[in-house]
PDB file of C-alpha atoms in Angstrom:
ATOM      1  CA  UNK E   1      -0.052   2.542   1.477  1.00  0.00           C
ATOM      2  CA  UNK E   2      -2.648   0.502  -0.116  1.00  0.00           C
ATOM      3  CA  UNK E   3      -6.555   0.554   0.227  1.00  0.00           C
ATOM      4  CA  UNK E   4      -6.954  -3.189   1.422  1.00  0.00           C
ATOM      5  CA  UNK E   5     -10.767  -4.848   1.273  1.00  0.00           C
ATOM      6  CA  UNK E   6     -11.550  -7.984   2.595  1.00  0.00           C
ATOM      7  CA  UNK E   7     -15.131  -9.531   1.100  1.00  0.00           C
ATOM      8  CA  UNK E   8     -16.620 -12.034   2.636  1.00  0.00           C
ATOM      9  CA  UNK E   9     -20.224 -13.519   3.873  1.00  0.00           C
ATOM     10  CA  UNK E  10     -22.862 -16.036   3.672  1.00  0.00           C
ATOM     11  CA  UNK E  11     -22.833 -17.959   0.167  1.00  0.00           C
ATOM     12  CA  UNK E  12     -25.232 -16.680  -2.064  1.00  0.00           C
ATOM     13  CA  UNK E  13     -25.129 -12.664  -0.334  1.00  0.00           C
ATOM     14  CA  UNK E  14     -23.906 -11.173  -3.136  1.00  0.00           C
ATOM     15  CA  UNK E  15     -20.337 -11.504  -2.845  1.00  0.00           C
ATOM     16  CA  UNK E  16     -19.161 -12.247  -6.581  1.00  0.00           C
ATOM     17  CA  UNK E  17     -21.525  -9.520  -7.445  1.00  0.00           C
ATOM     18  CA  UNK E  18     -19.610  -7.251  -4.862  1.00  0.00           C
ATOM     19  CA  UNK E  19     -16.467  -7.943  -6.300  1.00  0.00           C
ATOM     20  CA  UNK E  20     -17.535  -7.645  -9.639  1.00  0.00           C
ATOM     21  CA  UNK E  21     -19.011  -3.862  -8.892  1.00  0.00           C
ATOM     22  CA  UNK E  22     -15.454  -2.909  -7.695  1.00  0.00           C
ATOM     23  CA  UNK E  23     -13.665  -4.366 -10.180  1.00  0.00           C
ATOM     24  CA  UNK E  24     -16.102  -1.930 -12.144  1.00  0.00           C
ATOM     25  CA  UNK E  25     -14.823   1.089 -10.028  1.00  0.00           C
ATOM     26  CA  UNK E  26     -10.989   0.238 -10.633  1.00  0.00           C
ATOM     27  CA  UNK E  27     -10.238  -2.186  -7.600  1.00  0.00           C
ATOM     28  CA  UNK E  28      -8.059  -5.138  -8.492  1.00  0.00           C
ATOM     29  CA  UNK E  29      -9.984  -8.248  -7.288  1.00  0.00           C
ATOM     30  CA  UNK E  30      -9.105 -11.527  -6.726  1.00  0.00           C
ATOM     31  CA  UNK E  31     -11.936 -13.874  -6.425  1.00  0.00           C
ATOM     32  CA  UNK E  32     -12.025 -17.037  -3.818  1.00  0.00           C
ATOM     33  CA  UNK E  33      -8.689 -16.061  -2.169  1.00  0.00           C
ATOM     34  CA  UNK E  34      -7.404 -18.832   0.344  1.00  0.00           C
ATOM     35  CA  UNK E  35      -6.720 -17.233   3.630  1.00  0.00           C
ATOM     36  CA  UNK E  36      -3.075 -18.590   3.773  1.00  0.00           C
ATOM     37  CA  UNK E  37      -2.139 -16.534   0.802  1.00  0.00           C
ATOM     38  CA  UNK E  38      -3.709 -12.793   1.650  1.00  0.00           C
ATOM     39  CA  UNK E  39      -0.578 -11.800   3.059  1.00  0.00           C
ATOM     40  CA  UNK E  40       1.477 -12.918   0.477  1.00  0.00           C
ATOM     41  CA  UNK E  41      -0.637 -11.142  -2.037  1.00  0.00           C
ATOM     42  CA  UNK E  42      -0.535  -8.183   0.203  1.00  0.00           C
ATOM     43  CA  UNK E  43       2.837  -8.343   0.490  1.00  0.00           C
ATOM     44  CA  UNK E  44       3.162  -8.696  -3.557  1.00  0.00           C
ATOM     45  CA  UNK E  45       1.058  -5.523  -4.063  1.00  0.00           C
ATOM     46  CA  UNK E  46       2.697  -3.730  -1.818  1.00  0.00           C
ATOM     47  CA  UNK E  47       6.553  -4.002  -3.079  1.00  0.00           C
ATOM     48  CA  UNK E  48       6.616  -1.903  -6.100  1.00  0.00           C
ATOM     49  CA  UNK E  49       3.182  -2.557  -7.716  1.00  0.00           C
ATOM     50  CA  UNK E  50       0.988   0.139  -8.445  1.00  0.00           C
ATOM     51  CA  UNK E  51      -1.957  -1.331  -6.791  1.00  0.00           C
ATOM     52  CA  UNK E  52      -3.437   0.667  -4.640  1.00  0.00           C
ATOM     53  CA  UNK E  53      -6.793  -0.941  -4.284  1.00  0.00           C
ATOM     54  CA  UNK E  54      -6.945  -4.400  -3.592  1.00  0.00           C
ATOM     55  CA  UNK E  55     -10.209  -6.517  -2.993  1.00  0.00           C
ATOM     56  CA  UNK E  56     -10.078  -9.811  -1.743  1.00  0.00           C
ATOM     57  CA  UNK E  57     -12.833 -12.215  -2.055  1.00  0.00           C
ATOM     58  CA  UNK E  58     -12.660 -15.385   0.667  1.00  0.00           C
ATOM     59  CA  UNK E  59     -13.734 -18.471  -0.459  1.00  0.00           C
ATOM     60  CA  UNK E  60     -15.729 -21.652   1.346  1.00  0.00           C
ATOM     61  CA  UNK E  61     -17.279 -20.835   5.068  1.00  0.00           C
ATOM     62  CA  UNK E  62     -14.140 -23.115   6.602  1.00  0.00           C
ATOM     63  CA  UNK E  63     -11.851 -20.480   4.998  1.00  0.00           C
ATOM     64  CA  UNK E  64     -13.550 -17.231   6.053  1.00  0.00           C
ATOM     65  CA  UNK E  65     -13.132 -18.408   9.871  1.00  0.00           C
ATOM     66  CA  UNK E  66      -9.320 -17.868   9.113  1.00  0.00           C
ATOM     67  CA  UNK E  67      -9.992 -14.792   7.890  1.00  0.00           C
ATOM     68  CA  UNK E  68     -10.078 -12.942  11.592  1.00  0.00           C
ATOM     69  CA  UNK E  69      -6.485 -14.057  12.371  1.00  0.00           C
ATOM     70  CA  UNK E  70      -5.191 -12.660   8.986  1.00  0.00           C
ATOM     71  CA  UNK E  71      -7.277  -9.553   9.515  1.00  0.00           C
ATOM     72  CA  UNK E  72      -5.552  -8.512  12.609  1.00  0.00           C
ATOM     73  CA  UNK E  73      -2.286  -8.826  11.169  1.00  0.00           C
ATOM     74  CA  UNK E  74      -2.845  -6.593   8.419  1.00  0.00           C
ATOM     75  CA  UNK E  75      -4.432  -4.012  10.511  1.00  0.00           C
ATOM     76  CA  UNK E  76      -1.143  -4.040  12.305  1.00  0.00           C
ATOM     77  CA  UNK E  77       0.283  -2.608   8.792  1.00  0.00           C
ATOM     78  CA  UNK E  78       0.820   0.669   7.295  1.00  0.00           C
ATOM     79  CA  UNK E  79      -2.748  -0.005   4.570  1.00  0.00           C
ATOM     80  CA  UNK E  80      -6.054   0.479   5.353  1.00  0.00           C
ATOM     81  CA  UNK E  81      -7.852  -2.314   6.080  1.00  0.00           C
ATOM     82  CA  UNK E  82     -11.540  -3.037   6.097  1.00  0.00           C
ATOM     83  CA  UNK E  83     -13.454  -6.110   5.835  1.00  0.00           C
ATOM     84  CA  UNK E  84     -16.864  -5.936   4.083  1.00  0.00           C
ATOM     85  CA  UNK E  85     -19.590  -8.273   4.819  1.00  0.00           C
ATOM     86  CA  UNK E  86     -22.659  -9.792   2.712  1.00  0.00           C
ATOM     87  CA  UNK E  87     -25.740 -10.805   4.485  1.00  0.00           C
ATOM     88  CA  UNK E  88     -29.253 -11.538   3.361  1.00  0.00           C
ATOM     89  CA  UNK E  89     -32.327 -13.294   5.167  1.00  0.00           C
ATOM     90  CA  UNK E  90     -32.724 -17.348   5.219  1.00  0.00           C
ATOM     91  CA  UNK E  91     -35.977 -17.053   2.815  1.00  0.00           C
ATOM     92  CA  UNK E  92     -34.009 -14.922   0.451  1.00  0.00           C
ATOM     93  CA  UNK E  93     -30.894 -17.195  -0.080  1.00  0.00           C
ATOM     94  CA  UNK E  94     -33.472 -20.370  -0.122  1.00  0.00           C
ATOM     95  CA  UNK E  95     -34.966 -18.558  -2.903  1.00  0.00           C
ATOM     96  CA  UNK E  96     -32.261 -17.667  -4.841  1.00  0.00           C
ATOM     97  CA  UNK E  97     -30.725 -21.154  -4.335  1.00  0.00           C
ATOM     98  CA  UNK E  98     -34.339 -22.258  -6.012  1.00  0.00           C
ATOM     99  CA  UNK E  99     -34.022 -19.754  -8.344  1.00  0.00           C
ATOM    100  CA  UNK E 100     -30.265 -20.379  -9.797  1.00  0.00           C
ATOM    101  CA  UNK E 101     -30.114 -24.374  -8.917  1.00  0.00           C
ATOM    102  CA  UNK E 102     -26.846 -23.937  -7.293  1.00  0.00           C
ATOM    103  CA  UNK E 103     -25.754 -26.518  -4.445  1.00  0.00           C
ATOM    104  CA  UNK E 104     -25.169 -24.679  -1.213  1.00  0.00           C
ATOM    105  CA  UNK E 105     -21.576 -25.123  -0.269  1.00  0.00           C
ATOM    106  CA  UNK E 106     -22.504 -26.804   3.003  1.00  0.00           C
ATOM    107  CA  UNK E 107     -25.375 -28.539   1.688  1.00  0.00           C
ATOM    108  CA  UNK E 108     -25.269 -33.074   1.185  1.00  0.00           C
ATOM    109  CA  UNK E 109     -26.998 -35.626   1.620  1.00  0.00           C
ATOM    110  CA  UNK E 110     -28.221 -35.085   5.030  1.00  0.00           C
ATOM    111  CA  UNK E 111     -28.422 -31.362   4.957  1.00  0.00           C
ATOM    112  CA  UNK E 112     -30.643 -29.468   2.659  1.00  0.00           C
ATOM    113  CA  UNK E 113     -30.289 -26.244   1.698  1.00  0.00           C
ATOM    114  CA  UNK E 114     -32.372 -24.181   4.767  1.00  0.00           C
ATOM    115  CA  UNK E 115     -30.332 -26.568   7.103  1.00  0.00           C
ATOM    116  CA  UNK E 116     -27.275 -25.422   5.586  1.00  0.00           C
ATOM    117  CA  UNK E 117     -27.762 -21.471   5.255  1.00  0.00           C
ATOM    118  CA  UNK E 118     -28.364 -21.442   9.187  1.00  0.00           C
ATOM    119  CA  UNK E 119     -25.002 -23.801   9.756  1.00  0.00           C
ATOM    120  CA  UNK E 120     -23.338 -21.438   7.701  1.00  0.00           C
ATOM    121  CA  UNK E 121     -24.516 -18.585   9.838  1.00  0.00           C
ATOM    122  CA  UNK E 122     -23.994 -19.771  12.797  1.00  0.00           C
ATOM    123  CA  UNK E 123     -20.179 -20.897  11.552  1.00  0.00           C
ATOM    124  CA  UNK E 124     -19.243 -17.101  10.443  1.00  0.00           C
ATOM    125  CA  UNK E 125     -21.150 -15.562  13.154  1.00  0.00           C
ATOM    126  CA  UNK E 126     -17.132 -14.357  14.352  1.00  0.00           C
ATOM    127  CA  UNK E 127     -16.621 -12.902  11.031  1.00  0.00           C
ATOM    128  CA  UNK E 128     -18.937 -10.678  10.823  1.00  0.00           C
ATOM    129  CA  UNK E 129     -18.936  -9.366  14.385  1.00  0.00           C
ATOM    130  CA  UNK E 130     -15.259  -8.373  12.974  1.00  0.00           C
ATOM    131  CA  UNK E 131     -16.453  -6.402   9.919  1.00  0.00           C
ATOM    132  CA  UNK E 132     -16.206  -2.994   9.381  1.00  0.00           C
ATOM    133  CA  UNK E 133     -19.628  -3.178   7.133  1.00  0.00           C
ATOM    134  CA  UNK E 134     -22.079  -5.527   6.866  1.00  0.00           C
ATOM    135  CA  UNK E 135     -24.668  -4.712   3.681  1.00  0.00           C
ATOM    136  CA  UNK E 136     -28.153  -6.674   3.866  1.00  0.00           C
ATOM    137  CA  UNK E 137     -28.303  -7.816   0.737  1.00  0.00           C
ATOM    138  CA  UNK E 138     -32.253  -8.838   1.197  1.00  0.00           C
ATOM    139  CA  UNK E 139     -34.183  -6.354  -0.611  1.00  0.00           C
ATOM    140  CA  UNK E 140     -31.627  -4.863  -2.634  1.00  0.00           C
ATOM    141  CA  UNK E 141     -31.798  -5.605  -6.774  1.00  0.00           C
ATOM    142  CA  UNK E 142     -28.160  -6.164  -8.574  1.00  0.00           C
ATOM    143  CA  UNK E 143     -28.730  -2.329  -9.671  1.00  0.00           C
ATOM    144  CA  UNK E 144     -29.103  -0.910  -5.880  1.00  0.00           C
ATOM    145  CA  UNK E 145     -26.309  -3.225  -4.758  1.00  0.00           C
ATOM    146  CA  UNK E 146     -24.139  -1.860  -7.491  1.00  0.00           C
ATOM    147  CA  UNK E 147     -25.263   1.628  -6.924  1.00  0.00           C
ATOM    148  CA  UNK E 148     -24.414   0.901  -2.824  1.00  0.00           C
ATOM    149  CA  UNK E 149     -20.861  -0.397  -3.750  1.00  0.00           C
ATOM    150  CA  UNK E 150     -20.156   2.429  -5.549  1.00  0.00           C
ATOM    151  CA  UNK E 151     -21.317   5.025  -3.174  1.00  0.00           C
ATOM    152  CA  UNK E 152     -19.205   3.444  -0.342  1.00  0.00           C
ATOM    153  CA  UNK E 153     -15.929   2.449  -2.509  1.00  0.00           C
ATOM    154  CA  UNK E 154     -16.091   4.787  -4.953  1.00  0.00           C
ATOM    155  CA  UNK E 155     -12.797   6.357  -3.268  1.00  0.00           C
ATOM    156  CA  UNK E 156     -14.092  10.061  -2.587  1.00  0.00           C
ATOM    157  CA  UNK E 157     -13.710   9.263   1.035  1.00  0.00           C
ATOM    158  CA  UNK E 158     -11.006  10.869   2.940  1.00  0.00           C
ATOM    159  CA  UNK E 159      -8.943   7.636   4.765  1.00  0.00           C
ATOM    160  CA  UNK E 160      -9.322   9.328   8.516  1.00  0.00           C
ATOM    161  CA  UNK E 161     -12.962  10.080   8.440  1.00  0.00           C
ATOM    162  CA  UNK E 162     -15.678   7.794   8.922  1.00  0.00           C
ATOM    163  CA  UNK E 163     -18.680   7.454   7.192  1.00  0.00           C
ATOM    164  CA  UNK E 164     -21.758   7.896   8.905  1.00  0.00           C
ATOM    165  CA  UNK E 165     -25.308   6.669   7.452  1.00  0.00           C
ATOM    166  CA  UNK E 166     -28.889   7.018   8.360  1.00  0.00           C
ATOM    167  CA  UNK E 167     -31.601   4.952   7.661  1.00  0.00           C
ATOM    168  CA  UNK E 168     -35.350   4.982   8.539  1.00  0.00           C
ATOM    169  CA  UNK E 169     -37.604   2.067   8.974  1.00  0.00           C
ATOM    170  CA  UNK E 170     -40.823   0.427   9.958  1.00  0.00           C
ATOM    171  CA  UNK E 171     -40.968  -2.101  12.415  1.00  0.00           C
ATOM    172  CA  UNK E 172     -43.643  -3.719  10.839  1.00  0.00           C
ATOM    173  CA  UNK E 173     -41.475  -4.503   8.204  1.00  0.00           C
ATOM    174  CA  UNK E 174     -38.745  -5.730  10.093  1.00  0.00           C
ATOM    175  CA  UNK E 175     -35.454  -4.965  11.592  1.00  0.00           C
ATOM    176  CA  UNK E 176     -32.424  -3.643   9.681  1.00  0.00           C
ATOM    177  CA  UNK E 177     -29.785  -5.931  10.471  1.00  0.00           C
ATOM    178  CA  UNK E 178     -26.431  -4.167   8.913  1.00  0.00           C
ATOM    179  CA  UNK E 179     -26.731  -1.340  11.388  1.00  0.00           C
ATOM    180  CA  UNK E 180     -24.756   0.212  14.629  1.00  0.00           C
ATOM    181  CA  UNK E 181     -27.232   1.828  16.398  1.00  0.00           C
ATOM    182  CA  UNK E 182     -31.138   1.473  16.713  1.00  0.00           C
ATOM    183  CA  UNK E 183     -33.443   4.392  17.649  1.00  0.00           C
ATOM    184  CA  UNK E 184     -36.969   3.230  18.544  1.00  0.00           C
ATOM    185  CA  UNK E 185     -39.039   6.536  18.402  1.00  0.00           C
ATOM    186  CA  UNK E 186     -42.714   5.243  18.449  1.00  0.00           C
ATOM    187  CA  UNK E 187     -43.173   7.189  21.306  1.00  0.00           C
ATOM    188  CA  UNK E 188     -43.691  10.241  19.774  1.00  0.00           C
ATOM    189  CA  UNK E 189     -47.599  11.027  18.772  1.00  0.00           C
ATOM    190  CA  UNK E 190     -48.138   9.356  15.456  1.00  0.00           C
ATOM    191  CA  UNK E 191     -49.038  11.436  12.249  1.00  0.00           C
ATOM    192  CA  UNK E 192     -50.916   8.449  10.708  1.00  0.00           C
ATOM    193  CA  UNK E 193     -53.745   9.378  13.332  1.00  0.00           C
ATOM    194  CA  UNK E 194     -54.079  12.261  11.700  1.00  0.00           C
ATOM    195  CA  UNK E 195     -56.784  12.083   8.121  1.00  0.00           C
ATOM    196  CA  UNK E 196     -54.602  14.669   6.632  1.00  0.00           C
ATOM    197  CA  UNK E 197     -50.877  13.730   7.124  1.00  0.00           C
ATOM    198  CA  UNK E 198     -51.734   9.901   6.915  1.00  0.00           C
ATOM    199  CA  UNK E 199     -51.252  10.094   3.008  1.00  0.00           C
ATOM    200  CA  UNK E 200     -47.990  11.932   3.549  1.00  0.00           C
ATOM    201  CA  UNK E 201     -44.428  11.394   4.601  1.00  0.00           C
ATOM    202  CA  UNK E 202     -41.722  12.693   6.920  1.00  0.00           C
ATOM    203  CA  UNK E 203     -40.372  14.650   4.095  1.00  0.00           C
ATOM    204  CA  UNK E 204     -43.655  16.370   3.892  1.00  0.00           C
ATOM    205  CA  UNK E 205     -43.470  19.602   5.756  1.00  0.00           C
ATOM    206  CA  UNK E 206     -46.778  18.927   7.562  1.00  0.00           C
ATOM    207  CA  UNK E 207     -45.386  16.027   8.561  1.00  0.00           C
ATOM    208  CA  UNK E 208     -42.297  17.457   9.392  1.00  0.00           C
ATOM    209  CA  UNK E 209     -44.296  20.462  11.313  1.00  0.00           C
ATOM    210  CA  UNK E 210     -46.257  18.346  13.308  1.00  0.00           C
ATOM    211  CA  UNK E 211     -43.655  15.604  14.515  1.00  0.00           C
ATOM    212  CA  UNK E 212     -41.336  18.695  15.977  1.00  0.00           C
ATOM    213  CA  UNK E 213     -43.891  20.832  17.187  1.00  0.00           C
ATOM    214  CA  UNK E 214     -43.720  18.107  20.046  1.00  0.00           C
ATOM    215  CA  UNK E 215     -41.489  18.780  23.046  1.00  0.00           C
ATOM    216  CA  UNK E 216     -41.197  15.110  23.384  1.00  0.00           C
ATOM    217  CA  UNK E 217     -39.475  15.310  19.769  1.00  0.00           C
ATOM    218  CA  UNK E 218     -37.286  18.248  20.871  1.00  0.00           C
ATOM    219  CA  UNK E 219     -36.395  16.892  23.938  1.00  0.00           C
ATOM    220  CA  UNK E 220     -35.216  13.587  22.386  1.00  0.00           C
ATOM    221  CA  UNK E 221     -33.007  15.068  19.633  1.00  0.00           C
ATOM    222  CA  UNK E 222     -31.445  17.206  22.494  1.00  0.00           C
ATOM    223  CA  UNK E 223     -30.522  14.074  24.325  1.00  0.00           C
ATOM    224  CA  UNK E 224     -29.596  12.110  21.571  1.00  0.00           C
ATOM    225  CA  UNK E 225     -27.528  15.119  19.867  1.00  0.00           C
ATOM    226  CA  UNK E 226     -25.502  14.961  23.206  1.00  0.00           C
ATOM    227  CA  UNK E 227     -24.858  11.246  22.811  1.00  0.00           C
ATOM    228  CA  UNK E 228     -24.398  11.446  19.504  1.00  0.00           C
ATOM    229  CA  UNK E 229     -21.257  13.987  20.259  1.00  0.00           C
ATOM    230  CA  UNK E 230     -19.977  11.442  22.716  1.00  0.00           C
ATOM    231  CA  UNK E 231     -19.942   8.337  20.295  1.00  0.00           C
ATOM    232  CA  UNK E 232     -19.043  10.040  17.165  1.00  0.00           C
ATOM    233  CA  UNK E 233     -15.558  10.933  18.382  1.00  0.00           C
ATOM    234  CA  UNK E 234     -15.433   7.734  20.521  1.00  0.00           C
ATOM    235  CA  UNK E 235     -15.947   5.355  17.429  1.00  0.00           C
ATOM    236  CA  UNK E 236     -13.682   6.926  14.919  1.00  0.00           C
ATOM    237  CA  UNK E 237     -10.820   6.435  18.042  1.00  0.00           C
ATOM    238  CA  UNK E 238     -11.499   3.096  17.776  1.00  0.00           C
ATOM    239  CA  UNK E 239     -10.623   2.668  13.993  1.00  0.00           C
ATOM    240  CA  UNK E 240     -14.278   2.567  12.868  1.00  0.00           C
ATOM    241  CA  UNK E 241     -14.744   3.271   9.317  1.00  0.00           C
ATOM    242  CA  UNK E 242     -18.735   3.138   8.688  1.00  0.00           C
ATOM    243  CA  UNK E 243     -21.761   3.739  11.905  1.00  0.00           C
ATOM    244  CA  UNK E 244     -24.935   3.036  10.591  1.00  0.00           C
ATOM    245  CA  UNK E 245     -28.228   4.403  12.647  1.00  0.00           C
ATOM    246  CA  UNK E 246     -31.327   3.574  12.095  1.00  0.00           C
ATOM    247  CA  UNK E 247     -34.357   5.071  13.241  1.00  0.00           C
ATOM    248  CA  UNK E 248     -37.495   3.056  13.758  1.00  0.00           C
ATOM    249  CA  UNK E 249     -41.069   3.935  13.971  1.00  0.00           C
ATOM    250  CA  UNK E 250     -44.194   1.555  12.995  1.00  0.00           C
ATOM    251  CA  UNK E 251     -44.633   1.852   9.585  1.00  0.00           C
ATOM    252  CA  UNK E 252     -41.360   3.491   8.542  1.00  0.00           C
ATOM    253  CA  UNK E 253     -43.242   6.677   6.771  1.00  0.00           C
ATOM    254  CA  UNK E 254     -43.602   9.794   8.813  1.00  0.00           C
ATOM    255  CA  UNK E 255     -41.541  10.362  12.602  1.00  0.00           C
ATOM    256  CA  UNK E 256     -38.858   7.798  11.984  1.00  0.00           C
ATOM    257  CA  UNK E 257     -38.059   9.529   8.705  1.00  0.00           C
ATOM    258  CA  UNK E 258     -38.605  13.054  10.125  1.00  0.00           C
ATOM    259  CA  UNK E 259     -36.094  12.137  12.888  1.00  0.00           C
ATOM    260  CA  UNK E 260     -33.399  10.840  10.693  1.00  0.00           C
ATOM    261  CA  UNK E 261     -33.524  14.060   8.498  1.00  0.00           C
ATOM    262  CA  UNK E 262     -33.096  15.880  11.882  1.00  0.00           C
ATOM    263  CA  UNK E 263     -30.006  14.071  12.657  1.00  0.00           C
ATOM    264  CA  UNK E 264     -28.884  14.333   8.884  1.00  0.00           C
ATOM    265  CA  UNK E 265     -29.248  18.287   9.630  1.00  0.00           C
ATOM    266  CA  UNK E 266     -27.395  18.389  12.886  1.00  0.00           C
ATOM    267  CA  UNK E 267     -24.450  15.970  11.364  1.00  0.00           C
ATOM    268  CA  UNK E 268     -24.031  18.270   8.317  1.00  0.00           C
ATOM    269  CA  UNK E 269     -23.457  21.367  10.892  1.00  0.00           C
ATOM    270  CA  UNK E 270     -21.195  19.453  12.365  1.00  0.00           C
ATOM    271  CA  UNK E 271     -18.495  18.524   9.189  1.00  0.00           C
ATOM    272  CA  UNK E 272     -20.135  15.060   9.013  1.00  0.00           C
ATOM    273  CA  UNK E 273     -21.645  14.212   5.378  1.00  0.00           C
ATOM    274  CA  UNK E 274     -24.000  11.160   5.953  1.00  0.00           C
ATOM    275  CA  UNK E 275     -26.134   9.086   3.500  1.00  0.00           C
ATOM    276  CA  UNK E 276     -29.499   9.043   4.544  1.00  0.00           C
ATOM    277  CA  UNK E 277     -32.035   5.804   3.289  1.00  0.00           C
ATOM    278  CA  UNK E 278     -35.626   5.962   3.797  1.00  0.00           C
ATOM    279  CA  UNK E 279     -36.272   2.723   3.330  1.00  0.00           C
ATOM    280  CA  UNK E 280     -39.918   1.473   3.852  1.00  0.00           C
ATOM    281  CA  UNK E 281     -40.873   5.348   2.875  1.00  0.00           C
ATOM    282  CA  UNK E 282     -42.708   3.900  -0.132  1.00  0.00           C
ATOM    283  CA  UNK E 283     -44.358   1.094   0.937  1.00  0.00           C
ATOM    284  CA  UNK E 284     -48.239   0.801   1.274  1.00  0.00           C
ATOM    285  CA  UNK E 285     -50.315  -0.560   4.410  1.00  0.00           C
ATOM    286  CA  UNK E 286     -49.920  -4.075   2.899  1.00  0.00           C
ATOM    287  CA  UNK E 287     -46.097  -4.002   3.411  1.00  0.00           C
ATOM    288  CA  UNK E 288     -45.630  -4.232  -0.403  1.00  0.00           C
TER     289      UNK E 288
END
């Protein structure tokens, strides 16, 4: 059985530097791969070939459309199957576009490149409601997409368990997009009221004391604990591989990140090892 990866996403996402990163770990890649030939190169790795991790990269937008007919016939095999996709914001691919000078695969005449990036977007829309990840690409440097890559391909996962992640955020900041589940807990009394904790974090154990000192808090894990024990089972039935949940207060520092190190704690009790991300933990009042 062979560990079969699909890459695809909007142009300029990060998919060559995806590929590139496995290829790093020990996956045999195959860069713009036309959809009519995946199974055939399947196939080919499959009969005698010591190949046992295979990452596909899909070309031009037109071809990744096909890519959804081709993926449920290989999930019909005996590999594992998983289709990875690369997304990133409008104003980030414009600027990288600027940046590089590249033409936007979509782009002419008539379209520029802003015009393009949402046609494109609109046109794989399909594809990535079919992926088994999607990575935000955004904020993340060539070094943190790397380092991501290699935490989630690295191959120390087990092939029947599913890998569950946390994140934290501000909603001032904006709204993860590559996740499962959203939590909105800015309902719970704020630490940044308070002179003292403002300064600190949800990892701080003032912080920490004073978010869960709150029956509201206790009564919310409780509730979401129980769901939590209905999905977790639920989702893994269905052949999910990754569940991302995120956990969103205002400014992304203190209960959101307390509450996602609660449910970190409850998941390790329960044989689950997730990856938790604090990710606006270290940004100032400016957003910066």
């Amino acid at each position: 059985m062979a560990d079969i990866l699909l890459i695809s996403g909007l142009s300029g996402a990060g998919r060559s530097l995806a590929a590139d990163d496995l290829e790093d770990l020990g996956w045999f890649v195959v860069d713009n791969m036309p959809t009519e030939l995946i199974d055939k190169v399947v196939e080919i790795a499959s009969v005698g070939s010591k190949l046992s991790k295979l990452a596909l990269v899909v070309g031009t937008p037109t071809a990744q459309r096909g890519i959804i007919d081709v993926l449920k016939n290989l999930r019909k095999s005996s590999h594992r199957v998983r289709l990875l996709y690369l997304d990133a914001t409008t104003a980030e691919l414009v600027k990288r576009y600027g940046a590089t000078r590249r033409k936007h695969p979509m782009a002419n005449d008539n379209l520029g490149v802003e015009q393009a990036i949402a046609q494109e977007r609109v046109l794989l829309e399909p594809v990535k409601g079919e992926a088994d990840l999607v990575i935000d690409t955004s904020n993340l440097t060539v070094h943190q997409l790397k380092a991501k890559i290699g935490e989630l391909f690295s191959g120390d996962q087990q092939v029947d368990t599913m890998q569950v992640s946390l994140v934290s955020f501000g909603y001032k900041h904006g709204l993860p997009t590559d996740v499962d589940l959203v939590f909105d807990v800015r309902f719970l009394p704020n630490p940044h009221w308070n002179e003292k904790l403002r300064p600190l974090t949800g990892l701080d154990v003032a912080v920490k004391d004073f978010v869960m000192s709150q029956d509201l808090s206790h009564n919310f894990l409780v509730e979401l604990f129980s769901m939590l024990e209905l999905l977790l089972p639920a989702y893994k039935a269905e052949g999910k591989s990754y569940l991302t949940i995120a956990i969103g207060c205002t400014g992304g520092h203190h209960r959101s990140v307390v509450v996602a190190e609660q449910i970190a704690t409850w998941l390790v009790k329960n044989g689950q090892q997730p990856r938790v991300t604090h990710r606006d933990i270290l940004r100032d009042e400016s957003g910066h």
